[in-house]
mmCIF file of C-alpha atoms in Angstrom:
data_model
loop_
_atom_site.group_PDB
_atom_site.id
_atom_site.type_symbol
_atom_site.label_atom_id
_atom_site.label_comp_id
_atom_site.label_asym_id
_atom_site.label_seq_id
_atom_site.Cartn_x
_atom_site.Cartn_y
_atom_site.Cartn_z
ATOM 1 C CA MET U 1 -26.240 40.942 -32.014
ATOM 2 C CA LEU U 2 -26.550 37.269 -33.061
ATOM 3 C CA LYS U 3 -22.829 37.137 -33.778
ATOM 4 C CA ARG U 4 -21.991 38.496 -30.321
ATOM 5 C CA TRP U 5 -24.404 36.006 -28.702
ATOM 6 C CA ALA U 6 -22.792 33.142 -30.633
ATOM 7 C CA LEU U 7 -19.303 34.223 -29.551
ATOM 8 C CA ALA U 8 -20.442 34.570 -25.930
ATOM 9 C CA THR U 9 -22.045 31.121 -26.043
ATOM 10 C CA GLN U 10 -18.902 29.612 -27.549
ATOM 11 C CA HIS U 11 -16.778 31.258 -24.860
ATOM 12 C CA LYS U 12 -19.113 29.982 -22.150
ATOM 13 C CA HIS U 13 -18.800 26.388 -23.372
ATOM 14 C CA ASN U 14 -15.007 26.649 -23.580
ATOM 15 C CA THR U 15 -14.343 27.943 -20.077
ATOM 16 C CA PRO U 16 -11.651 26.118 -18.072
ATOM 17 C CA SER U 17 -14.297 25.075 -15.505
ATOM 18 C CA GLU U 18 -15.501 22.294 -17.813
ATOM 19 C CA LEU U 19 -14.757 18.783 -16.610
ATOM 20 C CA ASP U 20 -14.510 15.370 -18.215
ATOM 21 C CA GLU U 21 -18.130 14.222 -18.174
ATOM 22 C CA LEU U 22 -17.105 10.651 -19.059
ATOM 23 C CA LEU U 23 -15.262 10.625 -15.737
ATOM 24 C CA LEU U 24 -17.624 12.690 -13.597
ATOM 25 C CA TRP U 25 -20.971 11.035 -14.394
ATOM 26 C CA PRO U 26 -19.843 7.374 -14.123
ATOM 27 C CA ALA U 27 -18.197 8.218 -10.783
ATOM 28 C CA LEU U 28 -21.345 9.883 -9.447
ATOM 29 C CA GLY U 29 -23.411 7.014 -10.843
ATOM 30 C CA LEU U 30 -21.319 4.426 -8.986
ATOM 31 C CA LEU U 31 -21.519 6.435 -5.745
ATOM 32 C CA LEU U 32 -25.325 6.691 -5.916
ATOM 33 C CA PHE U 33 -25.755 3.108 -7.128
ATOM 34 C CA GLY U 34 -23.546 2.001 -4.239
ATOM 35 C CA MET U 35 -25.763 3.830 -1.739
ATOM 36 C CA VAL U 36 -28.857 2.019 -3.068
ATOM 37 C CA MET U 37 -27.148 -1.384 -2.959
ATOM 38 C CA VAL U 38 -25.663 -0.806 0.511
ATOM 39 C CA TYR U 39 -29.196 -0.176 1.800
ATOM 40 C CA SER U 40 -30.590 -3.189 -0.005
ATOM 41 C CA SER U 41 -27.825 -5.518 1.196
ATOM 42 C CA SER U 42 -27.735 -4.298 4.822
ATOM 43 C CA ILE U 43 -31.394 -3.818 5.766
ATOM 44 C CA ALA U 44 -31.815 -7.339 7.182
ATOM 45 C CA LEU U 45 -28.556 -7.150 9.150
ATOM 46 C CA ALA U 46 -29.461 -3.722 10.554
ATOM 47 C CA GLU U 47 -32.955 -4.889 11.535
ATOM 48 C CA GLY U 48 -31.714 -7.988 13.296
ATOM 49 C CA SER U 49 -28.757 -6.560 15.211
ATOM 50 C CA ARG U 50 -28.783 -5.113 18.726
ATOM 51 C CA PHE U 51 -25.659 -3.134 17.824
ATOM 52 C CA THR U 52 -27.668 -1.073 15.324
ATOM 53 C CA GLY U 53 -30.663 -0.671 17.628
ATOM 54 C CA HIS U 54 -32.730 -2.769 15.185
ATOM 55 C CA GLN U 55 -32.925 0.259 12.881
ATOM 56 C CA PRO U 56 -33.301 -0.919 9.241
ATOM 57 C CA MET U 57 -31.780 2.297 7.873
ATOM 58 C CA TYR U 58 -28.716 2.259 10.169
ATOM 59 C CA PHE U 59 -26.112 1.448 7.512
ATOM 60 C CA LEU U 60 -27.845 3.620 4.887
ATOM 61 C CA LEU U 61 -27.736 6.678 7.161
ATOM 62 C CA ARG U 62 -24.078 6.149 8.063
ATOM 63 C CA HIS U 63 -23.168 5.519 4.424
ATOM 64 C CA SER U 64 -25.014 8.700 3.396
ATOM 65 C CA VAL U 65 -23.062 10.719 5.967
ATOM 66 C CA PHE U 66 -19.774 9.215 4.766
ATOM 67 C CA LEU U 67 -20.757 9.955 1.174
ATOM 68 C CA CYS U 68 -21.532 13.612 1.987
ATOM 69 C CA VAL U 69 -18.205 13.953 3.822
ATOM 70 C CA GLY U 70 -16.433 12.287 0.899
ATOM 71 C CA LEU U 71 -18.037 14.588 -1.677
ATOM 72 C CA VAL U 72 -17.094 17.682 0.359
ATOM 73 C CA ALA U 73 -13.542 16.326 0.724
ATOM 74 C CA GLY U 74 -13.405 15.648 -3.027
ATOM 75 C CA VAL U 75 -14.527 19.192 -3.841
ATOM 76 C CA MET U 76 -11.878 20.568 -1.468
ATOM 77 C CA ALA U 77 -9.208 18.335 -3.028
ATOM 78 C CA PHE U 78 -10.210 19.644 -6.459
ATOM 79 C CA GLN U 79 -9.428 23.197 -5.329
ATOM 80 C CA ILE U 80 -5.780 22.365 -4.553
ATOM 81 C CA PRO U 81 -3.278 22.778 -7.433
ATOM 82 C CA LEU U 82 -1.190 19.723 -8.325
ATOM 83 C CA ARG U 83 2.035 21.543 -7.452
ATOM 84 C CA LEU U 84 0.831 21.812 -3.839
ATOM 85 C CA TRP U 85 -0.096 18.126 -3.794
ATOM 86 C CA GLN U 86 3.433 17.370 -5.004
ATOM 87 C CA GLN U 87 4.999 19.506 -2.279
ATOM 88 C CA ALA U 88 2.850 17.844 0.371
ATOM 89 C CA ALA U 89 3.288 14.266 -0.953
ATOM 90 C CA PRO U 90 6.314 13.240 1.233
ATOM 91 C CA TRP U 91 4.675 14.689 4.355
ATOM 92 C CA LEU U 92 1.343 13.005 3.655
ATOM 93 C CA PHE U 93 3.157 9.711 3.100
ATOM 94 C CA LEU U 94 5.002 10.153 6.415
ATOM 95 C CA ALA U 95 1.681 10.878 8.141
ATOM 96 C CA GLY U 96 0.286 7.677 6.628
ATOM 97 C CA VAL U 97 3.247 5.665 7.965
ATOM 98 C CA LEU U 98 2.718 7.118 11.444
ATOM 99 C CA LEU U 99 -0.970 6.170 11.314
ATOM 100 C CA LEU U 100 -0.035 2.611 10.288
ATOM 101 C CA VAL U 101 2.288 2.437 13.313
ATOM 102 C CA LEU U 102 -0.346 3.974 15.606
ATOM 103 C CA VAL U 103 -3.021 1.442 14.627
ATOM 104 C CA LEU U 104 -0.743 -1.369 15.895
ATOM 105 C CA VAL U 105 -0.287 0.220 19.333
ATOM 106 C CA PRO U 106 -2.192 -1.763 22.005
ATOM 107 C CA HIS U 107 -5.342 -0.001 23.299
ATOM 108 C CA VAL U 108 -5.141 2.482 20.403
ATOM 109 C CA GLY U 109 -5.947 0.349 17.380
ATOM 110 C CA ARG U 110 -9.266 -1.494 17.325
ATOM 111 C CA SER U 111 -9.352 -5.217 16.539
ATOM 112 C CA VAL U 112 -12.256 -6.805 14.613
ATOM 113 C CA ASN U 113 -12.301 -10.496 13.645
ATOM 114 C CA GLY U 114 -8.629 -10.835 14.504
ATOM 115 C CA ALA U 115 -7.497 -7.869 12.385
ATOM 116 C CA GLN U 116 -6.265 -4.644 13.989
ATOM 117 C CA ARG U 117 -6.906 -2.093 11.221
ATOM 118 C CA TRP U 118 -8.955 0.712 12.772
ATOM 119 C CA ILE U 119 -8.376 3.704 15.048
ATOM 120 C CA PRO U 120 -11.554 4.619 16.995
ATOM 121 C CA LEU U 121 -12.427 8.311 16.737
ATOM 122 C CA GLY U 122 -15.665 8.637 18.662
ATOM 123 C CA PRO U 123 -18.583 7.516 16.498
ATOM 124 C CA ILE U 124 -16.337 6.618 13.537
ATOM 125 C CA ASN U 125 -13.368 4.330 12.907
ATOM 126 C CA LEU U 126 -10.422 5.523 10.830
ATOM 127 C CA GLN U 127 -8.765 2.873 8.639
ATOM 128 C CA PRO U 128 -5.242 4.190 7.873
ATOM 129 C CA SER U 129 -4.601 1.661 5.078
ATOM 130 C CA GLU U 130 -7.348 3.278 2.961
ATOM 131 C CA LEU U 131 -5.770 6.730 3.199
ATOM 132 C CA MET U 132 -2.364 5.151 2.616
ATOM 133 C CA LYS U 133 -3.464 4.077 -0.868
ATOM 134 C CA LEU U 134 -3.960 7.727 -1.855
ATOM 135 C CA PHE U 135 -0.746 8.794 -0.132
ATOM 136 C CA ALA U 136 1.121 6.004 -1.967
ATOM 137 C CA VAL U 137 -0.134 7.350 -5.321
ATOM 138 C CA LEU U 138 0.971 10.900 -4.482
ATOM 139 C CA TYR U 139 4.353 9.851 -3.098
ATOM 140 C CA ALA U 140 5.243 7.291 -5.784
ATOM 141 C CA ALA U 141 4.375 9.833 -8.494
ATOM 142 C CA ASP U 142 6.531 12.491 -6.802
ATOM 143 C CA TYR U 143 9.426 10.052 -6.315
ATOM 144 C CA THR U 144 9.301 8.891 -9.945
ATOM 145 C CA ALA U 145 9.013 12.444 -11.310
ATOM 146 C CA ARG U 146 12.104 13.468 -9.321
ATOM 147 C CA LYS U 147 14.091 10.345 -10.248
ATOM 148 C CA LEU U 148 13.304 10.141 -13.965
ATOM 149 C CA ASP U 149 16.987 10.303 -14.880
ATOM 150 C CA ASP U 150 17.803 7.523 -12.389
ATOM 151 C CA MET U 151 15.136 5.018 -13.395
ATOM 152 C CA SER U 152 17.735 2.771 -15.026
ATOM 153 C CA SER U 153 19.812 2.638 -11.825
ATOM 154 C CA PHE U 154 19.163 -0.026 -9.201
ATOM 155 C CA ARG U 155 20.844 1.895 -6.382
ATOM 156 C CA ARG U 156 19.481 5.395 -7.068
ATOM 157 C CA GLY U 157 16.176 4.631 -8.756
ATOM 158 C CA PHE U 158 14.716 1.345 -7.595
ATOM 159 C CA PHE U 159 16.306 0.504 -4.221
ATOM 160 C CA PRO U 160 15.020 3.494 -2.175
ATOM 161 C CA MET U 161 11.415 2.863 -3.238
ATOM 162 C CA ALA U 162 11.815 -0.863 -2.561
ATOM 163 C CA VAL U 163 12.965 -0.139 1.006
ATOM 164 C CA VAL U 164 9.948 2.116 1.582
ATOM 165 C CA MET U 165 7.540 -0.508 0.217
ATOM 166 C CA VAL U 166 9.090 -3.211 2.442
ATOM 167 C CA LEU U 167 8.485 -0.940 5.448
ATOM 168 C CA ILE U 168 4.854 -0.319 4.479
ATOM 169 C CA GLY U 169 4.350 -3.986 3.675
ATOM 170 C CA GLY U 170 5.680 -5.028 7.063
ATOM 171 C CA LEU U 171 3.267 -2.688 8.865
ATOM 172 C CA LEU U 172 0.273 -3.815 6.785
ATOM 173 C CA LEU U 173 1.046 -7.505 7.283
ATOM 174 C CA ARG U 174 1.189 -6.957 11.039
ATOM 175 C CA GLU U 175 -2.467 -5.839 11.059
ATOM 176 C CA PRO U 176 -2.869 -8.057 8.944
ATOM 177 C CA ASP U 177 -4.212 -6.411 5.761
ATOM 178 C CA PHE U 178 -2.871 -8.452 2.870
ATOM 179 C CA GLY U 179 -5.350 -6.924 0.415
ATOM 180 C CA ALA U 180 -4.224 -3.346 1.075
ATOM 181 C CA PHE U 181 -0.607 -4.546 0.828
ATOM 182 C CA VAL U 182 -1.252 -5.976 -2.653
ATOM 183 C CA VAL U 183 -2.972 -2.779 -3.827
ATOM 184 C CA ILE U 184 -0.282 -0.415 -2.490
ATOM 185 C CA VAL U 185 2.565 -2.492 -3.936
ATOM 186 C CA SER U 186 0.720 -2.595 -7.280
ATOM 187 C CA ILE U 187 0.404 1.207 -7.224
ATOM 188 C CA ALA U 188 4.109 1.709 -6.531
ATOM 189 C CA VAL U 189 5.265 -0.859 -9.098
ATOM 190 C CA GLY U 190 2.818 0.438 -11.722
ATOM 191 C CA ILE U 191 3.950 4.043 -11.335
ATOM 192 C CA LEU U 192 7.623 3.011 -11.492
ATOM 193 C CA PHE U 193 6.870 1.097 -14.697
ATOM 194 C CA LEU U 194 5.064 4.099 -16.221
ATOM 195 C CA GLY U 195 7.974 6.285 -15.172
ATOM 196 C CA GLY U 196 10.341 4.229 -17.343
ATOM 197 C CA ILE U 197 12.098 1.876 -14.928
ATOM 198 C CA ASN U 198 14.752 -0.310 -16.548
ATOM 199 C CA GLY U 199 13.171 -3.365 -18.220
ATOM 200 C CA ARG U 200 15.506 -5.899 -16.617
ATOM 201 C CA LEU U 201 15.018 -4.302 -13.199
ATOM 202 C CA PHE U 202 11.258 -4.457 -13.674
ATOM 203 C CA GLY U 203 11.370 -8.123 -14.723
ATOM 204 C CA GLY U 204 13.542 -8.964 -11.733
ATOM 205 C CA LEU U 205 11.150 -7.050 -9.486
ATOM 206 C CA LEU U 206 8.172 -9.067 -10.738
ATOM 207 C CA LEU U 207 10.071 -12.312 -10.130
ATOM 208 C CA VAL U 208 11.044 -11.276 -6.589
ATOM 209 C CA MET U 209 7.456 -10.207 -5.883
ATOM 210 C CA ALA U 210 6.096 -13.545 -7.097
ATOM 211 C CA VAL U 211 8.525 -15.466 -4.867
ATOM 212 C CA ALA U 212 7.743 -13.175 -1.905
ATOM 213 C CA PHE U 213 3.979 -13.693 -2.326
ATOM 214 C CA VAL U 214 4.439 -17.470 -2.401
ATOM 215 C CA ILE U 215 6.557 -17.323 0.775
ATOM 216 C CA LEU U 216 4.039 -15.041 2.515
ATOM 217 C CA ILE U 217 1.190 -17.396 1.686
ATOM 218 C CA TRP U 218 3.093 -20.595 2.467
ATOM 219 C CA SER U 219 4.414 -19.280 5.809
ATOM 220 C CA SER U 220 0.947 -18.335 7.075
ATOM 221 C CA PRO U 221 -1.551 -21.153 7.784
ATOM 222 C CA TYR U 222 -4.354 -18.562 7.657
ATOM 223 C CA ARG U 223 -3.471 -17.394 4.116
ATOM 224 C CA LEU U 224 -2.722 -20.938 2.935
ATOM 225 C CA GLU U 225 -6.128 -22.032 4.200
ATOM 226 C CA ARG U 226 -7.783 -19.255 2.179
ATOM 227 C CA ILE U 227 -6.001 -20.404 -0.986
ATOM 228 C CA THR U 228 -6.986 -24.049 -0.566
ATOM 229 C CA SER U 229 -10.613 -23.225 0.295
ATOM 230 C CA TYR U 230 -10.905 -20.855 -2.677
ATOM 231 C CA MET U 231 -9.783 -23.566 -5.096
ATOM 232 C CA ASP U 232 -12.612 -25.880 -4.005
ATOM 233 C CA PRO U 233 -15.196 -24.056 -1.822
ATOM 234 C CA TRP U 234 -17.655 -26.961 -2.135
ATOM 235 C CA LYS U 235 -15.279 -29.277 -0.310
ATOM 236 C CA ASP U 236 -16.210 -27.526 2.949
ATOM 237 C CA PRO U 237 -19.208 -25.275 2.125
ATOM 238 C CA LEU U 238 -20.185 -24.827 5.786
ATOM 239 C CA GLY U 239 -16.644 -24.061 6.951
ATOM 240 C CA LYS U 240 -13.673 -22.696 5.021
ATOM 241 C CA GLY U 241 -15.607 -22.290 1.774
ATOM 242 C CA TYR U 242 -18.702 -20.727 3.352
ATOM 243 C CA GLN U 243 -18.281 -17.150 2.041
ATOM 244 C CA LEU U 244 -17.385 -18.107 -1.511
ATOM 245 C CA SER U 245 -20.012 -20.832 -1.807
ATOM 246 C CA HIS U 246 -22.793 -18.406 -0.841
ATOM 247 C CA ALA U 247 -21.400 -15.726 -3.175
ATOM 248 C CA LEU U 248 -21.530 -18.231 -6.023
ATOM 249 C CA ILE U 249 -25.083 -19.212 -5.061
ATOM 250 C CA ALA U 250 -26.027 -15.513 -5.264
ATOM 251 C CA PHE U 251 -24.548 -15.262 -8.753
ATOM 252 C CA GLY U 252 -26.371 -18.392 -9.820
ATOM 253 C CA ARG U 253 -29.734 -17.205 -8.497
ATOM 254 C CA GLY U 254 -29.438 -13.874 -10.350
ATOM 255 C CA GLU U 255 -29.282 -15.407 -13.837
ATOM 256 C CA TRP U 256 -29.769 -12.745 -16.564
ATOM 257 C CA PHE U 257 -31.909 -10.042 -14.937
ATOM 258 C CA GLY U 258 -31.882 -10.920 -11.244
ATOM 259 C CA VAL U 259 -34.599 -11.701 -8.722
ATOM 260 C CA GLY U 260 -35.431 -8.004 -8.287
ATOM 261 C CA LEU U 261 -34.056 -5.109 -6.243
ATOM 262 C CA GLY U 262 -34.395 -5.900 -2.540
ATOM 263 C CA ALA U 263 -35.379 -9.531 -3.133
ATOM 264 C CA SER U 264 -32.014 -11.174 -2.381
ATOM 265 C CA VAL U 265 -32.131 -14.250 -0.146
ATOM 266 C CA GLU U 266 -28.370 -14.551 0.394
ATOM 267 C CA LYS U 267 -28.233 -11.199 2.239
ATOM 268 C CA LEU U 268 -30.592 -12.643 4.891
ATOM 269 C CA PHE U 269 -27.705 -13.694 7.183
ATOM 270 C CA TYR U 270 -26.345 -16.279 4.706
ATOM 271 C CA LEU U 271 -23.705 -14.187 2.910
ATOM 272 C CA PRO U 272 -21.248 -12.564 5.367
ATOM 273 C CA GLU U 273 -20.158 -8.956 4.720
ATOM 274 C CA ALA U 274 -22.894 -8.519 2.107
ATOM 275 C CA HIS U 275 -22.749 -4.705 2.334
ATOM 276 C CA THR U 276 -18.933 -4.496 2.213
ATOM 277 C CA ASP U 277 -16.701 -7.152 0.624
ATOM 278 C CA PHE U 278 -19.482 -9.101 -1.129
ATOM 279 C CA LEU U 279 -21.665 -6.264 -2.381
ATOM 280 C CA LEU U 280 -21.199 -7.418 -5.985
ATOM 281 C CA ALA U 281 -22.731 -10.803 -5.127
ATOM 282 C CA VAL U 282 -25.906 -9.040 -3.950
ATOM 283 C CA ILE U 283 -25.920 -6.964 -7.158
ATOM 284 C CA ALA U 284 -25.611 -10.207 -9.130
ATOM 285 C CA GLU U 285 -28.486 -11.843 -7.266
ATOM 286 C CA GLU U 286 -30.860 -8.862 -7.382
ATOM 287 C CA LEU U 287 -29.975 -7.366 -10.789
ATOM 288 C CA GLY U 288 -28.478 -10.366 -12.540
ATOM 289 C CA PHE U 289 -25.820 -10.546 -15.235
ATOM 290 C CA VAL U 290 -27.022 -7.232 -16.665
ATOM 291 C CA GLY U 291 -26.478 -5.432 -13.342
ATOM 292 C CA VAL U 292 -22.976 -6.877 -12.982
ATOM 293 C CA LEU U 293 -22.138 -5.989 -16.583
ATOM 294 C CA VAL U 294 -23.260 -2.368 -16.077
ATOM 295 C CA THR U 295 -21.165 -2.149 -12.896
ATOM 296 C CA ILE U 296 -18.082 -3.524 -14.671
ATOM 297 C CA GLY U 297 -18.668 -1.148 -17.598
ATOM 298 C CA LEU U 298 -18.821 1.920 -15.347
ATOM 299 C CA PHE U 299 -15.609 0.941 -13.564
ATOM 300 C CA ALA U 300 -13.878 0.206 -16.883
ATOM 301 C CA LEU U 301 -14.860 3.645 -18.194
ATOM 302 C CA LEU U 302 -13.601 5.271 -14.992
ATOM 303 C CA VAL U 303 -10.198 3.568 -15.224
ATOM 304 C CA GLN U 304 -9.929 4.300 -18.964
ATOM 305 C CA ARG U 305 -10.563 8.018 -18.356
ATOM 306 C CA ALA U 306 -7.956 8.085 -15.568
ATOM 307 C CA PHE U 307 -5.314 6.712 -17.934
ATOM 308 C CA ALA U 308 -6.449 9.015 -20.769
ATOM 309 C CA ILE U 309 -6.200 12.077 -18.505
ATOM 310 C CA GLY U 310 -2.778 10.928 -17.315
ATOM 311 C CA ARG U 311 -1.572 10.375 -20.879
ATOM 312 C CA GLN U 312 -2.775 13.840 -21.857
ATOM 313 C CA ALA U 313 -0.904 15.361 -18.899
ATOM 314 C CA LEU U 314 2.295 13.554 -19.903
ATOM 315 C CA MET U 315 1.941 14.888 -23.454
ATOM 316 C CA LEU U 316 1.731 18.384 -21.943
ATOM 317 C CA ASP U 317 4.996 17.655 -20.070
ATOM 318 C CA ARG U 318 3.182 17.516 -16.710
ATOM 319 C CA ILE U 319 5.002 14.420 -15.431
ATOM 320 C CA TYR U 320 3.797 14.442 -11.831
ATOM 321 C CA ALA U 321 0.171 15.147 -12.739
ATOM 322 C CA GLY U 322 0.197 12.426 -15.379
ATOM 323 C CA LEU U 323 1.627 9.810 -13.008
ATOM 324 C CA VAL U 324 -0.870 10.752 -10.285
ATOM 325 C CA ALA U 325 -3.808 10.335 -12.685
ATOM 326 C CA GLN U 326 -2.578 6.969 -13.915
ATOM 327 C CA GLY U 327 -1.738 5.929 -10.345
ATOM 328 C CA VAL U 328 -5.366 6.564 -9.370
ATOM 329 C CA GLY U 329 -6.387 4.462 -12.374
ATOM 330 C CA ILE U 330 -4.112 1.614 -11.222
ATOM 331 C CA TRP U 331 -5.509 1.824 -7.686
ATOM 332 C CA LEU U 332 -9.181 1.756 -8.684
ATOM 333 C CA GLY U 333 -8.580 -0.832 -11.410
ATOM 334 C CA ILE U 334 -6.593 -3.273 -9.252
ATOM 335 C CA GLN U 335 -8.887 -3.025 -6.223
ATOM 336 C CA THR U 336 -12.020 -3.396 -8.366
ATOM 337 C CA PHE U 337 -10.526 -6.383 -10.187
ATOM 338 C CA ILE U 338 -9.554 -8.112 -6.933
ATOM 339 C CA ASN U 339 -12.938 -7.491 -5.283
ATOM 340 C CA MET U 340 -14.847 -8.728 -8.323
ATOM 341 C CA GLY U 341 -12.506 -11.698 -8.702
ATOM 342 C CA VAL U 342 -13.103 -12.688 -5.075
ATOM 343 C CA ASN U 343 -16.883 -12.395 -5.481
ATOM 344 C CA MET U 344 -16.828 -14.553 -8.611
ATOM 345 C CA GLY U 345 -14.478 -17.174 -7.192
ATOM 346 C CA LEU U 346 -11.597 -16.249 -9.501
ATOM 347 C CA LEU U 347 -9.343 -15.075 -6.643
ATOM 348 C CA PRO U 348 -8.958 -16.051 -2.972
ATOM 349 C CA THR U 349 -10.697 -13.887 -0.359
ATOM 350 C CA LYS U 350 -8.712 -10.704 0.305
ATOM 351 C CA GLY U 351 -10.948 -8.492 2.459
ATOM 352 C CA LEU U 352 -11.050 -5.632 -0.074
ATOM 353 C CA THR U 353 -14.159 -3.528 -0.625
ATOM 354 C CA LEU U 354 -15.592 -2.442 -3.973
ATOM 355 C CA PRO U 355 -14.352 1.148 -4.530
ATOM 356 C CA LEU U 356 -16.956 3.943 -4.482
ATOM 357 C CA MET U 357 -19.750 1.491 -3.666
ATOM 358 C CA SER U 358 -19.147 -0.657 -0.574
ATOM 359 C CA PHE U 359 -19.986 0.489 2.947
ATOM 360 C CA GLY U 360 -16.986 1.963 4.759
ATOM 361 C CA GLY U 361 -16.203 5.542 5.714
ATOM 362 C CA SER U 362 -12.412 5.670 5.286
ATOM 363 C CA GLY U 363 -12.507 3.911 1.908
ATOM 364 C CA LEU U 364 -15.324 6.082 0.556
ATOM 365 C CA VAL U 365 -13.658 9.338 1.640
ATOM 366 C CA ALA U 366 -10.290 8.216 0.221
ATOM 367 C CA ASN U 367 -11.954 7.322 -3.100
ATOM 368 C CA CYS U 368 -13.678 10.724 -3.293
ATOM 369 C CA LEU U 369 -10.403 12.495 -2.509
ATOM 370 C CA ALA U 370 -8.726 10.553 -5.319
ATOM 371 C CA LEU U 371 -11.506 11.542 -7.736
ATOM 372 C CA GLY U 372 -11.125 15.184 -6.715
ATOM 373 C CA VAL U 373 -7.391 15.070 -7.455
ATOM 374 C CA LEU U 374 -8.049 13.272 -10.760
ATOM 375 C CA LEU U 375 -10.594 15.892 -11.834
ATOM 376 C CA ARG U 376 -8.051 18.582 -10.896
ATOM 377 C CA VAL U 377 -5.491 17.003 -13.239
ATOM 378 C CA ASP U 378 -8.084 17.066 -16.032
ATOM 379 C CA TRP U 379 -9.049 20.687 -15.258
ATOM 380 C CA GLU U 380 -5.421 21.850 -15.332
ATOM 381 C CA ASN U 381 -4.858 19.941 -18.596
ATOM 382 C CA ARG U 382 -7.783 21.738 -20.226
ATOM 383 C CA GLN U 383 -6.698 25.114 -18.884
ATOM 384 C CA LEU U 384 -3.170 24.636 -20.220
ATOM 385 C CA MET U 385 -4.405 23.479 -23.632
ATOM 386 C CA ARG U 386 -6.681 26.495 -23.982
ATOM 387 C CA GLY U 387 -3.840 28.785 -22.989
ATOM 388 C CA GLN U 388 -1.689 27.244 -25.712
ATOM 389 C CA GLN U 389 -4.489 27.641 -28.262
ATOM 390 C CA VAL U 390 -4.857 31.339 -27.442
#
């Protein structure tokens, strides 16, 4: 009897339904932590705004709804096999391109602060660039998996993807959404590199990208102004350097352990976009260096697990699944790095949110979908490994 119970217990703990807990729990932790910090950072804004009806819980309630929708979407994404994601990848990418075109159509796309990035859908606003990040991962992984034998060829391997990225870049820069452009290009280039693109082609690509970024910045007074103000925010702390100077003040006030949850002063109409782009600055002020370090650690663990799952898939000869997992890791890693760099004054302001944590429906749902796909890759890896062991 004891032997049978032991065998049953062992079988129960080795079922294919098990998931990578080092991926699942940090992700859930960041989602819940983000909800707490969104409420803390937005309560003053919600209370003082006519747009929100002076309801202190306005942003918390909306964020909670988005989070529930995102979790349901993530669970649904987990149910879909990777082979179906691969079949749908070109069509999803095409749908993303059409949405990027649609958002630029007058009277269709919604403009906020000079940027036309949203499509109004009743009580919510759809931001196509957020979904495009996921579609770029799926499509670039599918393209690379199909073109593995052509990765050393400029004409057959690199050029078609370059043309597609130029098209997407042109649409994003028309909005303008330079931050999303940087993230999507990083995803595509990273997946091509992981897929074994020719070394000289890759080096040439990096050089061309560097020159293109310099031209894009130099040709736009708006972007050039951001670069100059970021290098010395204290030169004009009430003008061009206003956002960064107040973010740095928030970091300075937090010291080691922060001023206490909910006790931030900078969120009281001093720090713009405290619940979106500059959420990390509020974390730094309220929870200090320790809070920031925990946040960085959770994101680092998340990205590490994405690459580990992708590497495991590649070892099992699951090329597409492996590239998708590592593409998600590149996406989350690059966007997190840029957002944190902007908050700390290491990078110029880009308008990118902190993944999984910042307020924003489209971004949160896209992140949850990506996590669902990533967990599916891990689940299929485990199932295949157990089948091989049997």
